[in-house]
PDB file of C-alpha atoms and ligand atoms in Angstrom:
ATOM      1  CA  MET E 254      -1.750  41.415   5.470  1.00 94.00           C
ATOM      2  CA  PRO E 255      -4.642  39.066   6.717  1.00 98.00           C
ATOM      3  CA  ARG E 256      -4.516  38.105  10.741  1.00 98.00           C
ATOM      4  CA  LEU E 257      -3.904  34.077  11.103  1.00 98.00           C
ATOM      5  CA  SER E 258      -7.406  34.179  12.075  1.00 98.00           C
ATOM      6  CA  GLU E 259      -9.065  34.583   8.921  1.00 98.00           C
ATOM      7  CA  VAL E 260      -6.249  32.198   7.026  1.00 98.00           C
ATOM      8  CA  ILE E 261      -7.717  29.585   9.563  1.00 98.00           C
ATOM      9  CA  THR E 262     -11.058  30.344   8.791  1.00 98.00           C
ATOM     10  CA  ALA E 263     -10.437  29.635   5.341  1.00 98.00           C
ATOM     11  CA  LEU E 264      -8.435  26.683   5.863  1.00 98.00           C
ATOM     12  CA  GLU E 265     -11.698  25.168   7.918  1.00 98.00           C
ATOM     13  CA  ASN E 266     -13.481  26.198   5.242  1.00 98.00           C
ATOM     14  CA  LEU E 267     -11.925  23.971   3.038  1.00 98.00           C
ATOM     15  CA  TRP E 268     -11.706  21.142   5.761  1.00 98.00           C
ATOM     16  CA  PRO E 269     -14.214  21.477   8.370  1.00 97.00           C
ATOM     17  CA  ALA E 270     -13.125  20.072  11.520  1.00 97.00           C
ATOM     18  CA  GLU E 271     -16.114  18.360  12.299  1.00 96.00           C
ATOM     19  CA  ARG E 272     -15.759  16.169   9.451  1.00 96.00           C
ATOM     20  CA  ALA E 273     -12.812  14.828  10.968  1.00 96.00           C
ATOM     21  CA  GLU E 274     -12.946  11.098  12.705  1.00 95.00           C
ATOM     22  CA  SER E 275     -13.971  11.131  15.986  1.00 95.00           C
ATOM     23  CA  TRP E 276     -10.328   9.880  17.160  1.00 96.00           C
ATOM     24  CA  ASP E 277      -8.326  12.628  15.340  1.00 97.00           C
ATOM     25  CA  ALA E 278      -6.799  15.759  16.449  1.00 97.00           C
ATOM     26  CA  VAL E 279      -7.529  18.590  13.712  1.00 97.00           C
ATOM     27  CA  GLY E 280      -7.327  22.281  13.694  1.00 98.00           C
ATOM     28  CA  THR E 281      -4.934  24.865  15.342  1.00 98.00           C
ATOM     29  CA  VAL E 282      -2.424  23.528  17.497  1.00 97.00           C
ATOM     30  CA  VAL E 283      -0.027  26.848  17.926  1.00 98.00           C
ATOM     31  CA  GLY E 284      -0.918  30.075  16.882  1.00 98.00           C
ATOM     32  CA  ASP E 285      -2.213  33.600  18.041  1.00 97.00           C
ATOM     33  CA  PRO E 286      -5.159  34.122  16.151  1.00 98.00           C
ATOM     34  CA  GLY E 287      -4.189  38.236  15.801  1.00 98.00           C
ATOM     35  CA  GLN E 288      -0.719  37.359  14.410  1.00 97.00           C
ATOM     36  CA  GLU E 289      -0.280  38.342  11.152  1.00 98.00           C
ATOM     37  CA  VAL E 290       0.438  35.819   7.912  1.00 98.00           C
ATOM     38  CA  SER E 291       2.346  36.407   4.645  1.00 98.00           C
ATOM     39  CA  ARG E 292       4.151  33.308   4.048  1.00 98.00           C
ATOM     40  CA  VAL E 293       2.548  29.646   4.598  1.00 98.00           C
ATOM     41  CA  LEU E 294       4.434  26.534   4.210  1.00 98.00           C
ATOM     42  CA  PHE E 295       2.568  22.980   3.506  1.00 99.00           C
ATOM     43  CA  ALA E 296       4.007  19.646   4.454  1.00 98.00           C
ATOM     44  CA  VAL E 297       3.084  15.796   5.374  1.00 98.00           C
ATOM     45  CA  ASP E 298       4.994  15.759   8.768  1.00 98.00           C
ATOM     46  CA  PRO E 299       4.872  18.196  11.690  1.00 98.00           C
ATOM     47  CA  VAL E 300       8.365  17.008  12.353  1.00 98.00           C
ATOM     48  CA  GLN E 301      11.440  18.984  13.710  1.00 98.00           C
ATOM     49  CA  GLU E 302      13.202  19.189  10.125  1.00 98.00           C
ATOM     50  CA  ILE E 303      10.248  20.805   8.442  1.00 98.00           C
ATOM     51  CA  VAL E 304       9.899  23.328  11.199  1.00 98.00           C
ATOM     52  CA  ASP E 305      13.344  24.151  10.757  1.00 98.00           C
ATOM     53  CA  GLU E 306      12.758  24.555   7.107  1.00 98.00           C
ATOM     54  CA  ALA E 307       9.650  26.847   7.951  1.00 98.00           C
ATOM     55  CA  VAL E 308      12.033  29.045  10.047  1.00 98.00           C
ATOM     56  CA  LYS E 309      14.633  29.201   7.537  1.00 98.00           C
ATOM     57  CA  LEU E 310      11.714  30.086   5.098  1.00 98.00           C
ATOM     58  CA  GLY E 311      10.339  33.072   7.025  1.00 98.00           C
ATOM     59  CA  ALA E 312       7.079  31.082   7.207  1.00 98.00           C
ATOM     60  CA  ASP E 313       4.298  32.628   9.582  1.00 98.00           C
ATOM     61  CA  LEU E 314       1.748  29.461   9.051  1.00 98.00           C
ATOM     62  CA  LEU E 315       2.928  25.454   8.877  1.00 98.00           C
ATOM     63  CA  VAL E 316       0.006  23.429   7.482  1.00 98.00           C
ATOM     64  CA  THR E 317       0.525  19.789   7.887  1.00 98.00           C
ATOM     65  CA  HIS E 318      -1.565  16.768   6.978  1.00 98.00           C
ATOM     66  CA  HIS E 319      -0.469  14.481  10.021  1.00 98.00           C
ATOM     67  CA  PRO E 320      -1.436  15.477  13.612  1.00 98.00           C
ATOM     68  CA  LEU E 321       1.355  16.684  16.311  1.00 97.00           C
ATOM     69  CA  TYR E 322      -0.788  15.453  18.908  1.00 96.00           C
ATOM     70  CA  LEU E 323      -3.109  12.700  18.410  1.00 93.00           C
ATOM     71  CA  ARG E 324      -3.590  11.733  22.443  1.00 90.00           C
ATOM     72  CA  GLY E 325      -3.363  13.709  25.211  1.00 87.00           C
ATOM     73  CA  THR E 326      -0.441  15.302  26.573  1.00 92.00           C
ATOM     74  CA  THR E 327       0.682  16.457  29.901  1.00 95.00           C
ATOM     75  CA  THR E 328       3.997  18.255  28.733  1.00 95.00           C
ATOM     76  CA  VAL E 329       5.719  20.544  25.890  1.00 96.00           C
ATOM     77  CA  ALA E 330       9.051  20.551  27.776  1.00 97.00           C
ATOM     78  CA  ALA E 331      11.552  20.684  24.735  1.00 97.00           C
ATOM     79  CA  SER E 332      13.445  18.101  25.804  1.00 97.00           C
ATOM     80  CA  THR E 333      10.707  15.595  24.206  1.00 96.00           C
ATOM     81  CA  PHE E 334      10.667  15.759  20.242  1.00 96.00           C
ATOM     82  CA  LYS E 335       7.072  16.799  19.933  1.00 97.00           C
ATOM     83  CA  GLY E 336       7.704  19.653  22.946  1.00 98.00           C
ATOM     84  CA  ARG E 337      10.682  21.013  21.281  1.00 98.00           C
ATOM     85  CA  VAL E 338       8.545  21.465  17.254  1.00 98.00           C
ATOM     86  CA  VAL E 339       6.348  23.451  20.058  1.00 98.00           C
ATOM     87  CA  HIS E 340       9.064  25.470  21.168  1.00 98.00           C
ATOM     88  CA  THR E 341      10.848  25.707  17.553  1.00 98.00           C
ATOM     89  CA  LEU E 342       7.122  27.235  16.546  1.00 98.00           C
ATOM     90  CA  ILE E 343       6.053  29.421  19.399  1.00 98.00           C
ATOM     91  CA  LYS E 344       9.851  31.209  19.542  1.00 98.00           C
ATOM     92  CA  ASN E 345       9.767  31.761  16.004  1.00 98.00           C
ATOM     93  CA  ASP E 346       5.883  32.771  15.977  1.00 98.00           C
ATOM     94  CA  ILE E 347       5.194  30.468  13.771  1.00 98.00           C
ATOM     95  CA  ALA E 348       1.556  29.012  13.746  1.00 98.00           C
ATOM     96  CA  LEU E 349       0.750  25.171  13.197  1.00 98.00           C
ATOM     97  CA  HIS E 350      -2.633  23.659  11.852  1.00 98.00           C
ATOM     98  CA  VAL E 351      -3.555  20.643  11.113  1.00 98.00           C
ATOM     99  CA  ALA E 352      -5.840  18.967   8.385  1.00 98.00           C
ATOM    100  CA  HIS E 353      -6.089  15.505   8.654  1.00 98.00           C
ATOM    101  CA  THR E 354      -8.667  13.077   7.832  1.00 97.00           C
ATOM    102  CA  ASN E 355     -10.885  16.048   7.367  1.00 98.00           C
ATOM    103  CA  ALA E 356      -8.944  16.597   4.416  1.00 98.00           C
ATOM    104  CA  ASP E 357      -8.594  12.936   3.489  1.00 98.00           C
ATOM    105  CA  THR E 358     -12.998  12.910   2.767  1.00 97.00           C
ATOM    106  CA  ALA E 359     -12.647  16.389   1.240  1.00 98.00           C
ATOM    107  CA  ASP E 360     -13.687  17.218  -2.277  1.00 97.00           C
ATOM    108  CA  PRO E 361     -11.013  17.729  -3.558  1.00 98.00           C
ATOM    109  CA  GLY E 362      -8.932  15.737  -0.833  1.00 98.00           C
ATOM    110  CA  VAL E 363      -5.818  13.734  -0.325  1.00 98.00           C
ATOM    111  CA  SER E 364      -6.592  11.099  -2.812  1.00 98.00           C
ATOM    112  CA  ASP E 365      -7.850  13.266  -5.451  1.00 98.00           C
ATOM    113  CA  ALA E 366      -4.631  14.566  -5.071  1.00 98.00           C
ATOM    114  CA  LEU E 367      -3.065  11.262  -5.495  1.00 98.00           C
ATOM    115  CA  ALA E 368      -5.597  10.631  -8.557  1.00 98.00           C
ATOM    116  CA  GLY E 369      -4.204  13.697 -10.457  1.00 98.00           C
ATOM    117  CA  ALA E 370      -1.009  13.334  -9.577  1.00 98.00           C
ATOM    118  CA  LEU E 371      -1.315   9.739 -11.814  1.00 98.00           C
ATOM    119  CA  ASP E 372      -3.499  11.135 -14.416  1.00 98.00           C
ATOM    120  CA  LEU E 373      -6.670   8.939 -12.903  1.00 98.00           C
ATOM    121  CA  ARG E 374     -10.067  10.246 -13.851  1.00 98.00           C
ATOM    122  CA  VAL E 375     -11.606  10.131 -10.753  1.00 98.00           C
ATOM    123  CA  VAL E 376     -15.136   8.340 -10.439  1.00 97.00           C
ATOM    124  CA  GLY E 377     -16.034   8.940  -7.055  1.00 97.00           C
ATOM    125  CA  PRO E 378     -15.280   8.241  -3.499  1.00 98.00           C
ATOM    126  CA  LEU E 379     -14.276   4.652  -2.603  1.00 98.00           C
ATOM    127  CA  VAL E 380     -15.900   4.839   0.940  1.00 98.00           C
ATOM    128  CA  PRO E 381     -18.851   7.534   0.320  1.00 96.00           C
ATOM    129  CA  ASP E 382     -19.316   9.454   3.226  1.00 95.00           C
ATOM    130  CA  PRO E 383     -23.139   8.927   4.048  1.00 94.00           C
ATOM    131  CA  THR E 384     -23.503  12.786   5.182  1.00 93.00           C
ATOM    132  CA  ASP E 385     -22.782  13.765   1.834  1.00 95.00           C
ATOM    133  CA  PRO E 386     -26.395  14.479  -0.069  1.00 94.00           C
ATOM    134  CA  GLU E 387     -24.085  15.154  -3.580  1.00 94.00           C
ATOM    135  CA  GLY E 388     -22.129  11.776  -2.987  1.00 94.00           C
ATOM    136  CA  ARG E 389     -18.527  13.592  -3.623  1.00 95.00           C
ATOM    137  CA  ARG E 390     -16.977  13.565  -0.273  1.00 97.00           C
ATOM    138  CA  GLY E 391     -15.345  10.147   1.406  1.00 97.00           C
ATOM    139  CA  LEU E 392     -12.294   7.640   1.861  1.00 97.00           C
ATOM    140  CA  GLY E 393     -10.299   6.788  -0.918  1.00 98.00           C
ATOM    141  CA  ARG E 394     -11.379   7.435  -4.689  1.00 98.00           C
ATOM    142  CA  VAL E 395     -12.373   4.786  -7.464  1.00 98.00           C
ATOM    143  CA  CYS E 396     -10.696   6.011 -11.085  1.00 98.00           C
ATOM    144  CA  GLU E 397     -10.509   5.097 -14.447  1.00 98.00           C
ATOM    145  CA  THR E 398      -7.518   4.977 -16.169  1.00 97.00           C
ATOM    146  CA  ASP E 399      -6.738   7.895 -19.193  1.00 91.00           C
ATOM    147  CA  GLN E 400      -5.804   4.978 -21.527  1.00 94.00           C
ATOM    148  CA  PRO E 401      -5.470   1.205 -21.053  1.00 93.00           C
ATOM    149  CA  LEU E 402      -2.376   0.196 -19.053  1.00 97.00           C
ATOM    150  CA  THR E 403      -0.663  -2.511 -17.583  1.00 98.00           C
ATOM    151  CA  VAL E 404      -0.163  -3.657 -13.847  1.00 98.00           C
ATOM    152  CA  ARG E 405       3.579  -2.702 -14.696  1.00 98.00           C
ATOM    153  CA  GLU E 406       3.194   0.642 -16.508  1.00 98.00           C
ATOM    154  CA  LEU E 407       0.482   1.724 -13.908  1.00 98.00           C
ATOM    155  CA  ALA E 408       3.493   0.884 -11.150  1.00 98.00           C
ATOM    156  CA  ASP E 409       6.191   2.670 -13.202  1.00 98.00           C
ATOM    157  CA  ARG E 410       3.670   5.636 -13.712  1.00 98.00           C
ATOM    158  CA  ALA E 411       3.369   5.933 -10.065  1.00 98.00           C
ATOM    159  CA  ALA E 412       7.364   5.489  -9.596  1.00 98.00           C
ATOM    160  CA  ALA E 413       7.936   8.176 -11.751  1.00 98.00           C
ATOM    161  CA  ARG E 414       5.434  10.528 -11.022  1.00 98.00           C
ATOM    162  CA  LEU E 415       5.126  10.320  -7.006  1.00 98.00           C
ATOM    163  CA  PRO E 416       7.915  12.107  -5.007  1.00 97.00           C
ATOM    164  CA  ALA E 417      11.325   9.367  -4.941  1.00 96.00           C
ATOM    165  CA  THR E 418      11.377   7.253  -1.979  1.00 97.00           C
ATOM    166  CA  ALA E 419      13.612   4.779  -0.444  1.00 96.00           C
ATOM    167  CA  GLN E 420      10.699   1.992  -0.748  1.00 95.00           C
ATOM    168  CA  GLY E 421       9.436   2.755  -4.506  1.00 96.00           C
ATOM    169  CA  ILE E 422       6.479   0.751  -5.587  1.00 98.00           C
ATOM    170  CA  ARG E 423       5.841  -2.733  -4.267  1.00 97.00           C
ATOM    171  CA  VAL E 424       3.433  -4.780  -6.684  1.00 97.00           C
ATOM    172  CA  ALA E 425       1.262  -7.655  -5.758  1.00 97.00           C
ATOM    173  CA  GLY E 426       0.048  -9.653  -9.276  1.00 96.00           C
ATOM    174  CA  ASP E 427       0.790  -9.875 -12.470  1.00 96.00           C
ATOM    175  CA  PRO E 428       2.772  -7.535 -13.922  1.00 97.00           C
ATOM    176  CA  GLY E 429       1.049  -7.621 -17.418  1.00 97.00           C
ATOM    177  CA  ALA E 430      -2.794  -7.959 -16.337  1.00 97.00           C
ATOM    178  CA  PRO E 431      -4.381  -4.952 -17.723  1.00 97.00           C
ATOM    179  CA  VAL E 432      -6.215  -1.947 -15.512  1.00 98.00           C
ATOM    180  CA  ARG E 433      -8.866   0.044 -16.403  1.00 97.00           C
ATOM    181  CA  ARG E 434     -10.343   0.659 -12.640  1.00 98.00           C
ATOM    182  CA  VAL E 435      -8.345   1.492  -9.796  1.00 98.00           C
ATOM    183  CA  ALA E 436      -8.921   1.973  -6.401  1.00 98.00           C
ATOM    184  CA  VAL E 437      -6.703   4.841  -4.922  1.00 98.00           C
ATOM    185  CA  SER E 438      -6.431   5.914  -0.910  1.00 98.00           C
ATOM    186  CA  GLY E 439      -3.631   8.359   0.177  1.00 98.00           C
ATOM    187  CA  GLY E 440      -1.975   6.954   3.480  1.00 97.00           C
ATOM    188  CA  SER E 441      -2.740   3.621   5.100  1.00 96.00           C
ATOM    189  CA  GLY E 442      -4.880   1.611   3.254  1.00 96.00           C
ATOM    190  CA  ASP E 443      -5.611  -2.010   4.190  1.00 91.00           C
ATOM    191  CA  SER E 444      -8.605  -1.461   6.194  1.00 95.00           C
ATOM    192  CA  LEU E 445     -10.307  -0.711   2.905  1.00 97.00           C
ATOM    193  CA  PHE E 446     -10.133  -3.619   1.076  1.00 96.00           C
ATOM    194  CA  ASP E 447     -13.819  -4.887   1.646  1.00 95.00           C
ATOM    195  CA  HIS E 448     -14.562  -1.526  -0.242  1.00 97.00           C
ATOM    196  CA  VAL E 449     -12.069  -2.289  -2.793  1.00 97.00           C
ATOM    197  CA  ARG E 450     -13.476  -5.470  -3.727  1.00 95.00           C
ATOM    198  CA  ALA E 451     -17.254  -3.832  -3.953  1.00 96.00           C
ATOM    199  CA  ALA E 452     -15.571  -1.355  -6.137  1.00 97.00           C
ATOM    200  CA  GLY E 453     -14.984  -3.744  -9.044  1.00 95.00           C
ATOM    201  CA  VAL E 454     -11.300  -2.424  -9.707  1.00 97.00           C
ATOM    202  CA  ASP E 455      -8.224  -4.166 -11.070  1.00 97.00           C
ATOM    203  CA  ALA E 456      -6.007  -2.468  -8.694  1.00 98.00           C
ATOM    204  CA  PHE E 457      -5.549  -0.514  -5.847  1.00 98.00           C
ATOM    205  CA  LEU E 458      -2.728   1.734  -5.121  1.00 98.00           C
ATOM    206  CA  THR E 459      -2.305   2.961  -1.268  1.00 98.00           C
ATOM    207  CA  ALA E 460       0.286   3.075   1.234  1.00 98.00           C
ATOM    208  CA  ASP E 461       1.384   0.341   4.306  1.00 98.00           C
ATOM    209  CA  LEU E 462      -0.294  -2.364   3.209  1.00 97.00           C
ATOM    210  CA  ARG E 463       0.542  -5.655   5.600  1.00 97.00           C
ATOM    211  CA  HIS E 464       0.979  -9.301   5.061  1.00 96.00           C
ATOM    212  CA  HIS E 465      -2.118 -10.871   5.994  1.00 95.00           C
ATOM    213  CA  PRO E 466      -4.474  -8.392   4.550  1.00 94.00           C
ATOM    214  CA  ALA E 467      -3.013  -8.318   1.419  1.00 95.00           C
ATOM    215  CA  SER E 468      -2.644 -12.015   1.219  1.00 95.00           C
ATOM    216  CA  GLU E 469      -6.225 -12.286   2.105  1.00 93.00           C
ATOM    217  CA  ALA E 470      -7.289  -9.617  -0.683  1.00 92.00           C
ATOM    218  CA  ARG E 471      -5.209 -11.383  -3.405  1.00 92.00           C
ATOM    219  CA  ALA E 472      -6.383 -14.881  -2.280  1.00 92.00           C
ATOM    220  CA  GLN E 473     -10.014 -13.526  -2.443  1.00 88.00           C
ATOM    221  CA  HIS E 474     -10.283 -11.643  -5.592  1.00 84.00           C
ATOM    222  CA  PRO E 475      -7.738 -11.335  -8.572  1.00 87.00           C
ATOM    223  CA  LEU E 476      -6.782  -7.855  -7.719  1.00 95.00           C
ATOM    224  CA  ALA E 477      -3.370  -5.906  -8.280  1.00 98.00           C
ATOM    225  CA  LEU E 478      -1.921  -4.096  -5.473  1.00 98.00           C
ATOM    226  CA  LEU E 479       0.628  -1.287  -5.834  1.00 98.00           C
ATOM    227  CA  ASP E 480       2.165  -0.126  -2.235  1.00 98.00           C
ATOM    228  CA  ALA E 481       3.600   2.761  -2.385  1.00 98.00           C
ATOM    229  CA  ALA E 482       5.525   4.908   0.943  1.00 98.00           C
ATOM    230  CA  HIS E 483       2.800   6.229   3.007  1.00 98.00           C
ATOM    231  CA  TRP E 484       4.373   9.848   2.664  1.00 98.00           C
ATOM    232  CA  ALA E 485       4.449   9.869  -0.977  1.00 98.00           C
ATOM    233  CA  THR E 486       0.903   9.042  -1.208  1.00 98.00           C
ATOM    234  CA  GLU E 487      -0.084  12.298   0.695  1.00 98.00           C
ATOM    235  CA  TRP E 488       2.502  14.504  -0.486  1.00 98.00           C
ATOM    236  CA  PRO E 489       0.662  15.138  -3.644  1.00 98.00           C
ATOM    237  CA  TRP E 490      -1.893  16.744  -1.398  1.00 98.00           C
ATOM    238  CA  CYS E 491       0.196  19.706  -0.061  1.00 98.00           C
ATOM    239  CA  GLU E 492       0.598  20.799  -3.626  1.00 98.00           C
ATOM    240  CA  LEU E 493      -2.891  20.575  -3.938  1.00 98.00           C
ATOM    241  CA  ALA E 494      -3.935  22.255  -0.835  1.00 98.00           C
ATOM    242  CA  ALA E 495      -1.404  25.068  -1.608  1.00 98.00           C
ATOM    243  CA  ALA E 496      -2.945  25.997  -5.022  1.00 98.00           C
ATOM    244  CA  GLN E 497      -6.649  26.406  -2.796  1.00 98.00           C
ATOM    245  CA  LEU E 498      -5.040  28.389  -0.517  1.00 98.00           C
ATOM    246  CA  ASP E 499      -2.997  30.558  -3.159  1.00 98.00           C
ATOM    247  CA  GLU E 500      -6.730  31.317  -5.251  1.00 98.00           C
ATOM    248  CA  ILE E 501      -8.013  32.301  -1.813  1.00 98.00           C
ATOM    249  CA  SER E 502      -5.221  34.463  -1.072  1.00 98.00           C
ATOM    250  CA  ASP E 503      -5.768  36.252  -5.003  1.00 98.00           C
ATOM    251  CA  ARG E 504      -9.287  36.277  -4.304  1.00 98.00           C
ATOM    252  CA  HIS E 505      -9.084  38.164  -1.050  1.00 98.00           C
ATOM    253  CA  GLY E 506      -5.876  40.222  -1.877  1.00 98.00           C
ATOM    254  CA  TRP E 507      -4.095  38.994   0.854  1.00 98.00           C
ATOM    255  CA  GLY E 508      -0.367  38.695  -1.079  1.00 98.00           C
ATOM    256  CA  LEU E 509       0.161  35.315   0.547  1.00 98.00           C
ATOM    257  CA  ARG E 510       3.172  33.659  -0.503  1.00 98.00           C
ATOM    258  CA  VAL E 511       2.863  29.824  -0.269  1.00 98.00           C
ATOM    259  CA  HIS E 512       5.160  27.296  -0.539  1.00 98.00           C
ATOM    260  CA  VAL E 513       5.238  23.486  -0.700  1.00 98.00           C
ATOM    261  CA  SER E 514       8.070  21.402   1.088  1.00 98.00           C
ATOM    262  CA  ARG E 515      10.202  19.075  -0.564  1.00 98.00           C
ATOM    263  CA  THR E 516      11.674  17.635   2.302  1.00 98.00           C
ATOM    264  CA  VAL E 517      11.425  13.605   2.586  1.00 97.00           C
ATOM    265  CA  THR E 518       9.847  12.824   6.010  1.00 98.00           C
ATOM    266  CA  ASP E 519       9.536   9.118   4.809  1.00 97.00           C
ATOM    267  CA  PRO E 520      11.145   7.207   7.766  1.00 96.00           C
ATOM    268  CA  TRP E 521      12.388   4.887   5.276  1.00 96.00           C
ATOM    269  CA  THR E 522      15.716   5.856   4.245  1.00 95.00           C
ATOM    270  CA  ALA E 523      17.000   3.313   2.190  1.00 95.00           C
ATOM    271  CA  HIS E 524      16.379  -0.123   0.031  1.00 93.00           C
ATOM    272  CA  ALA E 525      18.563  -3.252  -0.456  1.00 93.00           C
ATOM    273  CA  ALA E 526      16.445  -5.247  -3.190  1.00 88.00           C
ATOM    274  CA  SER E 527      17.008  -9.347  -2.722  1.00 88.00           C
ATOM    275  CA  ALA E 528      20.183 -10.422  -4.612  1.00 85.00           C
ATOM    276  CA  ARG E 529      18.071 -12.744  -6.875  1.00 74.00           C
ATOM    277  CA  PRO E 530      14.450 -11.095  -7.273  1.00 65.00           C
ATOM    278  CA  SER E 531      11.919 -13.746  -8.128  1.00 63.00           C
ATOM    279  CA  SER E 532      10.319 -11.265 -10.267  1.00 58.00           C
ATOM    280  CA  SER E 533      10.487  -7.659 -10.900  1.00 52.00           C
ATOM    281  CA  THR E 534       7.559  -5.138 -12.740  1.00 50.00           C
ATOM    282  CA  THR E 535      10.313  -2.770 -13.403  1.00 51.00           C
ATOM    283  CA  ALA E 536      13.413  -4.342 -14.216  1.00 48.00           C
ATOM    284  CA  PRO E 537      13.789  -5.899 -17.742  1.00 46.00           C
ATOM    285  CA  PRO E 538      14.849  -9.834 -17.292  1.00 44.00           C
ATOM    286  CA  GLY E 539      18.972 -10.194 -16.778  1.00 43.00           C
ATOM    287  CA  ASN E 540      18.989  -6.926 -15.258  1.00 42.00           C
ATOM    288  CA  ALA E 541      20.936  -6.254 -12.200  1.00 41.00           C
ATOM    289  CA  PRO E 542      18.933  -5.109  -9.123  1.00 41.00           C
ATOM    290  CA  SER E 543      18.576  -1.373  -8.859  1.00 43.00           C
ATOM    291  CA  ALA E 544      20.501   0.257  -6.876  1.00 41.00           C
ATOM    292  CA  PRO E 545      18.792   2.086  -3.631  1.00 41.00           C
ATOM    293  CA  SER E 546      17.360   5.258  -4.683  1.00 42.00           C
ATOM    294  CA  GLU E 547      18.315   8.690  -3.588  1.00 40.00           C
ATOM    295  CA  PRO E 548      15.661   9.355  -0.885  1.00 39.00           C
ATOM    296  CA  ASP E 549      17.155  13.294  -0.291  1.00 41.00           C
ATOM    297  CA  SER E 550      15.483  14.429  -4.204  1.00 40.00           C
ATOM    298  CA  PRO E 551      11.865  14.035  -4.654  1.00 41.00           C
ATOM    299  CA  GLY E 552      10.882  13.917  -8.210  1.00 39.00           C
ATOM    300  CA  ALA E 553       8.485  16.543  -9.382  1.00 37.00           C
ATOM    301  CA  PRO E 554       5.291  14.797  -9.691  1.00 35.00           C
ATOM    302  CA  ASN E 555       4.740  16.523 -13.645  1.00 35.00           C
TER     303      ASN E 555
HETATM  304 ZN1   ZN L  22      -1.261   9.667   6.733  1.00 84.65          ZN
END
């Protein structure tokens, strides 16, 4: 059985901490390097629900995409929600390790997993990492579709393949427009519009698109926008990362049991469709607005 320090070294090889953005807080948050590890859980968010799941599972290590603490803190008192997370982890001998922007820009990284879930062929990074001589690392991915698709078909595919959330997929643009080239970026993507325009894509799939950047991007360029829940765009990375650690475990004969949390930690839990939607990419004309989706049962992507 490997020590935590050995597993962390393997994770650091996949996602070196020095490749994280300067504002980010990645690496090991909780954990004794000498403790043994037999069971690992991957999740997007280090929230209490996920930590409770790790306890129930008997995990020794929780690996999350989002940091627990991004800025400095002066307390881990259990009366604060993050402090309670720390207490639960330590009391149950569970380590916490974070791979955030260093996993975003990795090869393969968060947006490769998102593209893979949608059967999109990755052509290259949307924002290449200038320190990578091979030009494979970077933020977001430019992709090509496996077959000719319309915006509506791409949105339906994203809705079907990404885990279910209350939001589903919001779409801007002509649902019948053809899509061959797509930019994808897991997590918040509206700071990337200049790169998306430069990439000459037909559509951009990401999360957290705000009114003004989305509106301006559409006014400047005939681009379809597909906006999914932030959590849903990053969740496929958990499966990719778990498979990577599984492979390393096999190679070293560690016998790790590696799990992926299916708990939906998207903060939005319900969706009410407008009484008279002006247009829809999913419902045929004349259909009643769809019922709110059930956020507690993520669809298995593939
Ligand atoms: Zn994120």
